[in-house]
Amino acid sequence: MATYRISGVWKNTSNVITHYAIHIVNEGMISRVKKTTKDQAVTIVENNKNIVTTYLWNYRTNVWNIGESVHVVDGANGKFLRSNADNKVSDNLDHLINFNYITINVD
């Protein structure tokens, strides 16, 4: 079993998520971001032994907070990731950090 956190996304020109910013939790330590394709992320989340949640930056306290569980959903255009459907915009995957606007080396 592994634990993962998703802190952000990359989108294409049609504003569709193509990659996820995934961190691996190992012995209480959280890895740097690994840019992960949508298909790779779906495989990670579909593994029942993995725990995957959103990872939210709290601007008030300057710390990362664990958000909602992430699940795979079958859509009209194939599988995609979704956080718990609780109508809470702040932990919706589409509202995580958009890494398209940040120049960092994550590969």
Coordinates of N, CA, C and O in Angstrom, one line a residue:
M1 N 0.8 -1.2 0.0 CA 0.0 0.0 0.0 C 0.9 1.2 0.0 O 1.9 1.3 0.7
A2 N 0.5 2.2 -0.8 CA 1.2 3.5 -0.8 C 0.2 4.7 -0.6 O -1.0 4.5 -0.9
T3 N 0.7 5.8 -0.1 CA -0.1 7.0 0.1 C 0.4 8.1 -0.8 O 1.6 8.3 -0.9
Y4 N -0.6 8.7 -1.5 CA -0.3 9.8 -2.4 C -1.1 11.0 -2.1 O -2.2 10.9 -1.6
R5 N -0.5 12.2 -2.5 CA -1.2 13.5 -2.4 C -1.1 14.1 -3.8 O -0.1 14.1 -4.4
I6 N -2.2 14.7 -4.2 CA -2.3 15.5 -5.4 C -2.4 17.0 -5.1 O -3.4 17.4 -4.5
S7 N -1.4 17.8 -5.5 CA -1.4 19.2 -5.1 C -1.7 20.1 -6.3 O -1.9 21.3 -6.0
G8 N -1.7 19.6 -7.5 CA -1.9 20.5 -8.6 C -2.1 19.7 -9.9 O -2.1 18.5 -9.9
V9 N -2.3 20.5 -10.9 CA -2.6 19.9 -12.3 C -1.9 20.7 -13.4 O -1.5 21.8 -13.2
W10 N -1.8 20.1 -14.5 CA -1.5 20.7 -15.8 C -2.6 20.6 -16.7 O -3.3 19.5 -16.7
K11 N -3.0 21.6 -17.5 CA -4.1 21.6 -18.4 C -3.6 21.9 -19.8 O -2.6 22.6 -20.0
N12 N -4.4 21.3 -20.8 CA -4.1 21.6 -22.2 C -4.8 22.9 -22.6 O -5.4 23.6 -21.7
T13 N -4.7 23.3 -23.8 CA -5.3 24.6 -24.3 C -6.8 24.6 -24.2 O -7.4 25.6 -24.3
S14 N -7.4 23.4 -24.1 CA -8.9 23.3 -24.0 C -9.3 23.3 -22.5 O -10.4 23.0 -22.2
N15 N -8.3 23.6 -21.6 CA -8.6 23.6 -20.2 C -9.0 22.3 -19.6 O -9.7 22.2 -18.6
V16 N -8.5 21.2 -20.2 CA -8.7 19.8 -19.7 C -7.4 19.4 -19.0 O -6.3 19.6 -19.5
I17 N -7.6 18.8 -17.8 CA -6.4 18.3 -17.1 C -5.8 17.1 -17.8 O -6.4 16.2 -18.2
T18 N -4.4 17.3 -18.0 CA -3.6 16.3 -18.7 C -2.6 15.6 -17.8 O -2.3 14.4 -18.1
H19 N -2.2 16.3 -16.8 CA -1.2 15.7 -15.8 C -1.6 16.2 -14.4 O -2.2 17.2 -14.2
Y20 N -1.1 15.4 -13.4 CA -1.3 15.7 -12.0 C 0.0 15.9 -11.3 O 1.0 15.2 -11.6
A21 N 0.1 16.7 -10.3 CA 1.2 16.9 -9.5 C 1.0 16.0 -8.3 O 0.3 16.3 -7.4
I22 N 1.8 14.9 -8.3 CA 1.6 13.9 -7.3 C 2.8 13.8 -6.4 O 3.9 13.8 -6.8
H23 N 2.5 13.6 -5.1 CA 3.6 13.5 -4.1 C 3.4 12.1 -3.5 O 2.3 11.6 -3.3
I24 N 4.5 11.4 -3.1 CA 4.4 10.1 -2.5 C 4.7 10.3 -1.0 O 5.7 11.0 -0.7
V25 N 3.9 9.8 -0.1 CA 4.2 9.9 1.3 C 4.9 8.6 1.7 O 4.4 7.5 1.5
N26 N 6.1 8.8 2.3 CA 6.9 7.6 2.7 C 7.5 7.9 4.1 O 8.3 8.8 4.3
E27 N 7.0 7.1 5.1 CA 7.5 7.2 6.5 C 7.3 8.6 7.0 O 8.2 9.2 7.6
G28 N 6.2 9.2 6.7 CA 5.9 10.6 7.2 C 6.5 11.7 6.4 O 6.2 12.8 6.6
M29 N 7.4 11.4 5.5 CA 8.0 12.4 4.6 C 7.2 12.4 3.3 O 6.8 11.4 2.8
I30 N 7.1 13.6 2.7 CA 6.4 13.8 1.5 C 7.3 14.2 0.4 O 8.1 15.2 0.6
S31 N 7.3 13.5 -0.7 CA 8.2 13.7 -1.8 C 7.9 15.1 -2.5 O 6.8 15.6 -2.4
R32 N 8.9 15.5 -3.3 CA 8.6 16.6 -4.2 C 7.6 16.2 -5.3 O 7.3 15.0 -5.4
V33 N 7.1 17.1 -6.0 CA 6.1 16.8 -7.1 C 6.7 15.9 -8.2 O 7.8 16.1 -8.6
K34 N 5.9 15.0 -8.6 CA 6.2 14.2 -9.8 C 5.1 14.5 -10.8 O 3.9 14.2 -10.5
K35 N 5.4 15.0 -11.9 CA 4.4 15.2 -13.0 C 4.0 13.9 -13.5 O 4.8 13.1 -14.1
T36 N 2.7 13.6 -13.4 CA 2.2 12.3 -13.7 C 1.1 12.4 -14.7 O 0.2 13.2 -14.6
T37 N 1.1 11.6 -15.8 CA 0.1 11.7 -16.8 C -1.3 11.3 -16.2 O -1.3 10.6 -15.2
K38 N -2.3 11.6 -16.9 CA -3.7 11.3 -16.5 C -3.8 9.8 -16.4 O -4.3 9.2 -15.4
D39 N -3.3 9.0 -17.4 CA -3.4 7.6 -17.4 C -2.6 7.0 -16.2 O -3.1 6.0 -15.6
Q40 N -1.4 7.5 -15.9 CA -0.7 7.0 -14.8 C -1.4 7.2 -13.5 O -1.4 6.4 -12.6
A41 N -2.0 8.4 -13.4 CA -2.7 8.8 -12.1 C -3.9 7.9 -12.0 O -4.2 7.5 -10.8
V42 N -4.6 7.6 -13.0 CA -5.8 6.7 -12.9 C -5.3 5.3 -12.4 O -6.0 4.7 -11.6
T43 N -4.2 4.8 -13.0 CA -3.7 3.5 -12.5 C -3.4 3.5 -11.0 O -3.7 2.6 -10.3
I44 N -2.8 4.6 -10.6 CA -2.4 4.7 -9.1 C -3.7 4.7 -8.3 O -3.8 4.0 -7.3
V45 N -4.7 5.5 -8.7 CA -5.9 5.6 -7.9 C -6.7 4.3 -8.0 O -7.4 3.9 -7.0
E46 N -6.7 3.6 -9.1 CA -7.5 2.4 -9.2 C -7.0 1.3 -8.4 O -7.7 0.3 -8.1
N47 N -5.7 1.3 -8.0 CA -5.1 0.3 -7.1 C -5.8 0.4 -5.7 O -5.5 1.4 -5.0
N48 N -6.6 -0.5 -5.3 CA -7.3 -0.5 -4.1 C -6.4 -0.4 -2.9 O -6.8 0.0 -1.8
K49 N -5.1 -0.7 -3.0 CA -4.2 -0.7 -1.9 C -3.6 0.7 -1.6 O -3.0 1.0 -0.6
N50 N -3.8 1.6 -2.6 CA -3.3 3.0 -2.5 C -4.4 3.9 -1.8 O -5.6 3.7 -2.0
I51 N -3.9 4.9 -1.1 CA -4.7 6.0 -0.6 C -4.3 7.3 -1.3 O -3.1 7.6 -1.3
V52 N -5.2 7.9 -1.9 CA -4.9 9.1 -2.7 C -5.9 10.2 -2.2 O -7.1 10.1 -2.2
T53 N -5.3 11.4 -1.8 CA -6.1 12.5 -1.4 C -5.6 13.8 -2.1 O -4.4 13.8 -2.6
T54 N -6.4 14.8 -2.1 CA -5.9 16.1 -2.5 C -5.0 16.7 -1.4 O -5.0 16.3 -0.3
Y55 N -4.2 17.6 -1.8 CA -3.2 18.2 -0.9 C -3.3 19.8 -1.1 O -3.0 20.3 -2.2
L56 N -3.8 20.4 -0.1 CA -4.2 21.8 -0.3 C -3.2 22.8 0.5 O -3.0 22.6 1.7
W57 N -2.8 23.8 -0.2 CA -2.0 24.8 0.4 C -2.9 25.8 1.2 O -3.8 26.3 0.6
N58 N -2.6 25.9 2.5 CA -3.4 26.8 3.3 C -2.7 28.2 3.4 O -1.7 28.3 4.1
Y59 N -3.2 29.2 2.8 CA -2.6 30.5 2.7 C -2.6 31.2 4.0 O -1.8 32.1 4.3
R60 N -3.5 30.9 4.9 CA -3.6 31.5 6.2 C -2.5 31.0 7.2 O -1.9 31.8 7.9
T61 N -2.2 29.7 7.1 CA -1.3 29.1 8.1 C 0.0 28.7 7.4 O 0.9 28.3 8.1
N62 N 0.1 28.9 6.1 CA 1.4 28.5 5.4 C 1.8 27.1 5.6 O 3.0 26.8 5.7
V63 N 0.8 26.2 5.5 CA 1.1 24.7 5.6 C 0.2 24.0 4.6 O -0.8 24.5 4.2
W64 N 0.6 22.8 4.2 CA -0.2 21.9 3.4 C -1.2 21.2 4.3 O -0.8 20.7 5.4
N65 N -2.4 21.0 3.8 CA -3.4 20.3 4.5 C -3.9 19.1 3.6 O -4.1 19.3 2.4
I66 N -4.2 18.0 4.2 CA -4.8 16.9 3.5 C -6.2 17.2 3.2 O -7.0 17.6 4.1
G67 N -6.6 17.0 1.9 CA -8.0 17.3 1.5 C -8.8 16.1 1.4 O -8.8 15.2 2.3
E68 N -9.6 15.9 0.4 CA -10.5 14.9 0.2 C -9.9 13.7 -0.5 O -8.9 13.8 -1.2
S69 N -10.6 12.5 -0.4 CA -10.2 11.3 -1.1 C -10.4 11.5 -2.6 O -11.3 12.2 -3.0
V70 N -9.6 10.9 -3.4 CA -9.7 10.9 -4.9 C -10.1 9.6 -5.4 O -9.6 8.5 -4.9
H71 N -11.0 9.6 -6.4 CA -11.5 8.3 -6.9 C -11.5 8.4 -8.5 O -11.4 9.5 -9.0
V72 N -11.6 7.3 -9.1 CA -11.7 7.2 -10.6 C -13.1 7.1 -11.0 O -13.9 6.4 -10.4
V73 N -13.5 7.9 -12.0 CA -14.9 7.9 -12.5 C -14.8 7.7 -14.0 O -13.9 8.1 -14.7
D74 N -15.8 6.9 -14.5 CA -15.9 6.6 -15.9 C -16.8 7.7 -16.5 O -17.9 7.9 -16.1
G75 N -16.2 8.5 -17.5 CA -16.9 9.6 -18.1 C -17.1 9.3 -19.6 O -16.7 8.2 -20.1
A76 N -17.8 10.2 -20.3 CA -18.1 10.0 -21.7 C -16.8 9.9 -22.5 O -16.7 9.3 -23.6
N77 N -15.7 10.6 -22.0 CA -14.4 10.6 -22.7 C -13.4 9.7 -22.1 O -12.2 9.9 -22.2
G78 N -13.8 8.7 -21.3 CA -12.9 7.8 -20.6 C -12.8 8.1 -19.1 O -13.6 8.9 -18.6
K79 N -11.9 7.4 -18.5 CA -11.7 7.5 -17.0 C -11.0 8.9 -16.7 O -10.2 9.4 -17.4
F80 N -11.4 9.4 -15.5 CA -10.8 10.6 -15.0 C -10.9 10.6 -13.4 O -11.6 9.7 -12.9
L81 N -10.1 11.5 -12.8 CA -10.1 11.5 -11.4 C -11.1 12.6 -10.8 O -11.3 13.6 -11.5
R82 N -11.6 12.3 -9.7 CA -12.5 13.2 -9.0 C -12.3 13.1 -7.5 O -12.2 12.0 -7.0
S83 N -12.4 14.2 -6.8 CA -12.4 14.2 -5.4 C -13.8 13.9 -4.9 O -14.7 13.9 -5.7
N84 N -14.0 13.7 -3.6 CA -15.3 13.4 -3.1 C -16.3 14.5 -3.6 O -16.0 15.7 -3.6
A85 N -17.4 14.1 -4.0 CA -18.4 15.0 -4.5 C -19.2 15.7 -3.3 O -20.3 15.4 -3.0
D86 N -18.5 16.6 -2.7 CA -19.1 17.3 -1.5 C -19.4 18.8 -1.8 O -19.7 19.5 -0.9
N87 N -19.3 19.2 -3.1 CA -19.6 20.6 -3.5 C -18.6 21.6 -2.8 O -18.9 22.7 -2.7
K88 N -17.5 21.1 -2.4 CA -16.5 22.0 -1.8 C -15.4 22.3 -2.8 O -14.6 21.5 -3.2
V89 N -15.5 23.6 -3.4 CA -14.7 24.0 -4.5 C -13.2 23.9 -4.2 O -12.4 23.6 -5.0
S90 N -12.8 24.2 -2.9 CA -11.4 24.4 -2.6 C -10.6 23.1 -2.8 O -9.4 23.1 -3.0
D91 N -11.3 21.9 -2.7 CA -10.5 20.7 -2.8 C -10.9 19.9 -4.1 O -10.5 18.8 -4.3
N92 N -11.6 20.6 -5.0 CA -11.9 20.0 -6.3 C -10.6 20.0 -7.1 O -9.8 20.9 -7.1
L93 N -10.3 18.9 -7.8 CA -9.0 18.8 -8.6 C -8.8 19.9 -9.6 O -7.7 20.4 -9.8
D94 N -9.9 20.4 -10.2 CA -9.8 21.4 -11.1 C -9.4 22.8 -10.5 O -8.9 23.7 -11.2
H95 N -9.6 22.9 -9.2 CA -9.2 24.1 -8.5 C -7.9 24.0 -7.7 O -7.6 25.0 -7.0
L96 N -7.1 22.9 -7.9 CA -5.8 22.9 -7.3 C -4.9 23.8 -8.1 O -5.2 24.3 -9.1
I97 N -3.7 23.9 -7.6 CA -2.7 24.8 -8.2 C -2.5 24.4 -9.7 O -2.4 23.2 -10.0
N98 N -2.6 25.4 -10.6 CA -2.4 25.1 -12.0 C -0.9 25.3 -12.3 O -0.4 26.4 -12.4
F99 N -0.2 24.2 -12.5 CA 1.3 24.2 -12.7 C 1.7 24.7 -14.1 O 2.8 25.0 -14.3
N100 N 0.7 25.0 -15.0 CA 1.0 25.6 -16.3 C 1.7 26.9 -16.1 O 2.4 27.4 -16.9
Y101 N 1.3 27.6 -15.0 CA 1.8 29.0 -14.8 C 3.0 29.0 -13.9 O 3.5 30.1 -13.6
I102 N 3.6 27.9 -13.5 CA 4.7 27.9 -12.7 C 5.9 27.2 -13.4 O 5.7 26.1 -13.9
T103 N 7.0 27.8 -13.5 CA 8.1 27.2 -14.1 C 9.0 26.6 -13.1 O 9.7 27.2 -12.4
I104 N 8.9 25.2 -13.0 CA 9.7 24.4 -12.1 C 10.2 23.2 -12.8 O 9.5 22.7 -13.7
N105 N 11.2 22.6 -12.3 CA 11.7 21.3 -12.9 C 11.1 20.2 -12.0 O 11.6 20.0 -10.9
V106 N 10.1 19.5 -12.6 CA 9.5 18.4 -11.9 C 9.6 17.1 -12.6 O 9.0 16.1 -12.1
D107 N 10.3 17.0 -13.6 CA 10.4 15.8 -14.4 C 11.6 14.9 -13.8 O 12.5 15.4 -13.3

